[in-house]
Amino acid sequence: MVMKIDEPDKLIAANKGGTIIFGQNNDCVIAASDPAAFEPFAIKKKRILGDNEIAVISAEGWEIFKEAKTEEEDFFSAKSDIGDFLFFMEKEIFEQPKIFSNTIAGRFIFEQGLPRLDGIEDFARELRNVKNFHFVGCGTAYNACRYAALLFNRFGIAARAWIASEFCYSHPVFDPTDAFVFISQSGETADTIEVINEIKIKGNICLGIVNVPGSRIWRETDAGIGIRAGKEKGVASTKAFTSQLATIVMLAVFLARQRKMTIDTGQRIINELKKIPDKIEIILRDADRIKELAKKYACFRNYYFLGRYFHSVTADEGSLKLKEISYVHAEGYPLGEMKHGPLALIEPDFCSVVIIPDDPIFKKGIVNIHEIKGRNGTVLAITDKKKGISPADDTINIPTTIDYLSPILTTIPTQLFAYYMALEFGCNPDKPRNLAKTVTVN
Ligand code: G6P
């Protein structure tokens, strides 16, 4: 609540997810968060201040104003100036610290080690009993789905990821009590909407993790969480991806706290999420070096992007970025799978970008790098290991975080690498050939 010096007889109240109740009797107006406060007074009239409402209160009563702007109006009215950047993709990569902060802002109840996700609040009790989650998306959003499935499993919650365009035709087996989570930047992707329509027939809970407020997936899911990444103009998704990962972490912690996760684990994750924007900033400060590496590596026309566990996802996302905007052949592969076929292609002019943070499977990854180097392959490593990766030809260093949050960081150098590679080849990264930002056909 706010008072203005020049209007001391008025009080301004705004509500964002809390409880504010006004009560009026013959002499005054009382504002309280608990109706018990009204008991000593002969209250004649009451009004609960709704979410996003603003009220001006005086001794005579109150006047309610709807919030000046909705999330949807905010989104569409925001300017998308390119500023000093060459391309929107560059701008969107560099604004990730700010955007990530925006995604998580106001979304934690720290004392409880709990994310506060207003959009799914009404479903909280139903979600408590869900045993299986299905994540559905396309392209980059599908990679976010895969991250979600791994993270949910890590927290002891069964989950799997589906490519939307495959779902309806692959005889999916699921239970009526399973919940579906649809991830989409645009909220308009036809393949994803097709699955929503199918699931609505079946009657399962449908949640959305969407960037564009008011979009079709935003509207047609039962409830959802906005990722608040702002307009994304580059066809290749960058800031929306990291905001999707942040939102997935919050959802996973929310559900895990309903189950077995302890307060202190929840608090540790919240603390670490809050540090991520600064850590992204540190990686972005290394952009000139990554630009130099792109110059050096522009001679390669074939790439593997490799990683284990969570980083097989960021490897796939890195390869998708590179092929989308620079038209260089790139494949993502789980690093440990190399020996089962892909190693056959390794030769000096085949480059492997290996994402290998210092986690419990680090040593296995090093063995795999030796296997590539032993076949005279070229290796560019991305790691948080302080000393670098000795058998690699070059190393990009990133800050350390909790192992399951590190995909948020390891994805940043792959975005920068793809972007600078596109520039090396004279491609326009904002408008890659043959691709559309929003795909509204099946
Ligand atoms: C298109 C875009 C991709 C995007 C995918 C899914 O293919 O080029 O960048 O990841 O659609 O879009 P969505 O809006 O559903 O996240």
mmCIF file of N, CA and C in Angstrom, residues 86-87 90 291 294-295 298 325-326 416-430:
data_model
loop_
_atom_site.group_PDB
_atom_site.id
_atom_site.type_symbol
_atom_site.label_atom_id
_atom_site.label_comp_id
_atom_site.label_asym_id
_atom_site.label_seq_id
_atom_site.Cartn_x
_atom_site.Cartn_y
_atom_site.Cartn_z
ATOM 1 N N LEU A 86 23.974 -6.158 -34.332
ATOM 2 C CA LEU A 86 23.862 -6.347 -35.781
ATOM 3 C C LEU A 86 22.583 -7.078 -36.147
ATOM 4 N N PHE A 87 22.230 -8.056 -35.325
ATOM 5 C CA PHE A 87 21.061 -8.889 -35.593
ATOM 6 C C PHE A 87 20.268 -9.100 -34.306
ATOM 7 N N GLU A 90 21.697 -11.794 -32.045
ATOM 8 C CA GLU A 90 22.798 -11.351 -31.176
ATOM 9 C C GLU A 90 22.217 -10.649 -29.942
ATOM 10 N N LYS A 291 34.126 -15.747 -30.855
ATOM 11 C CA LYS A 291 34.127 -15.239 -32.237
ATOM 12 C C LYS A 291 35.414 -15.661 -32.957
ATOM 13 N N ALA A 294 35.235 -19.235 -33.788
ATOM 14 C CA ALA A 294 34.369 -19.459 -34.954
ATOM 15 C C ALA A 294 35.167 -19.219 -36.238
ATOM 16 N N LYS A 295 36.013 -18.182 -36.231
ATOM 17 C CA LYS A 295 36.881 -17.920 -37.405
ATOM 18 C C LYS A 295 37.770 -19.128 -37.672
ATOM 19 N N ALA A 298 35.743 -22.208 -38.853
ATOM 20 C CA ALA A 298 34.873 -22.062 -40.032
ATOM 21 C C ALA A 298 35.333 -22.942 -41.192
ATOM 22 N N ILE A 325 21.274 -21.828 -38.704
ATOM 23 C CA ILE A 325 21.629 -20.471 -39.144
ATOM 24 C C ILE A 325 22.917 -20.387 -39.965
ATOM 25 N N SER A 326 23.737 -21.454 -39.964
ATOM 26 C CA SER A 326 24.953 -21.333 -40.777
ATOM 27 C C SER A 326 25.002 -22.398 -41.866
ATOM 28 N N LEU A 416 26.486 -18.675 -29.101
ATOM 29 C CA LEU A 416 27.443 -17.684 -29.621
ATOM 30 C C LEU A 416 28.239 -18.278 -30.782
ATOM 31 N N PHE A 417 28.643 -19.523 -30.623
ATOM 32 C CA PHE A 417 29.432 -20.188 -31.657
ATOM 33 C C PHE A 417 28.628 -20.252 -32.960
ATOM 34 N N ALA A 418 27.380 -20.682 -32.869
ATOM 35 C CA ALA A 418 26.531 -20.779 -34.068
ATOM 36 C C ALA A 418 26.352 -19.403 -34.696
ATOM 37 N N TYR A 419 26.120 -18.400 -33.841
ATOM 38 C CA TYR A 419 25.890 -17.042 -34.348
ATOM 39 C C TYR A 419 27.122 -16.534 -35.117
ATOM 40 N N TYR A 420 28.305 -16.676 -34.505
ATOM 41 C CA TYR A 420 29.508 -16.162 -35.167
ATOM 42 C C TYR A 420 29.868 -16.993 -36.401
ATOM 43 N N MET A 421 29.556 -18.274 -36.367
ATOM 44 C CA MET A 421 29.774 -19.105 -37.564
ATOM 45 C C MET A 421 28.889 -18.600 -38.709
ATOM 46 N N ALA A 422 27.647 -18.271 -38.394
ATOM 47 C CA ALA A 422 26.733 -17.767 -39.435
ATOM 48 C C ALA A 422 27.314 -16.502 -40.058
ATOM 49 N N LEU A 423 27.875 -15.620 -39.206
ATOM 50 C CA LEU A 423 28.470 -14.390 -39.740
ATOM 51 C C LEU A 423 29.668 -14.717 -40.636
ATOM 52 N N GLU A 424 30.479 -15.704 -40.194
ATOM 53 C CA GLU A 424 31.640 -16.116 -40.996
ATOM 54 C C GLU A 424 31.218 -16.524 -42.399
ATOM 55 N N PHE A 425 30.060 -17.169 -42.489
ATOM 56 C CA PHE A 425 29.603 -17.667 -43.794
ATOM 57 C C PHE A 425 28.710 -16.651 -44.516
ATOM 58 N N GLY A 426 28.581 -15.479 -43.941
ATOM 59 C CA GLY A 426 27.778 -14.433 -44.585
ATOM 60 C C GLY A 426 26.284 -14.719 -44.554
ATOM 61 N N CYS A 427 25.829 -15.526 -43.592
ATOM 62 C CA CYS A 427 24.389 -15.845 -43.515
ATOM 63 C C CYS A 427 23.685 -14.829 -42.609
ATOM 64 N N ASN A 428 22.416 -14.591 -42.882
ATOM 65 C CA ASN A 428 21.611 -13.731 -42.003
ATOM 66 C C ASN A 428 20.991 -14.614 -40.913
ATOM 67 N N PRO A 429 21.515 -14.545 -39.679
ATOM 68 C CA PRO A 429 21.032 -15.475 -38.645
ATOM 69 C C PRO A 429 19.582 -15.235 -38.242
ATOM 70 N N ASP A 430 19.071 -14.025 -38.530
ATOM 71 C CA ASP A 430 17.677 -13.754 -38.138
ATOM 72 C C ASP A 430 16.673 -14.392 -39.088
#
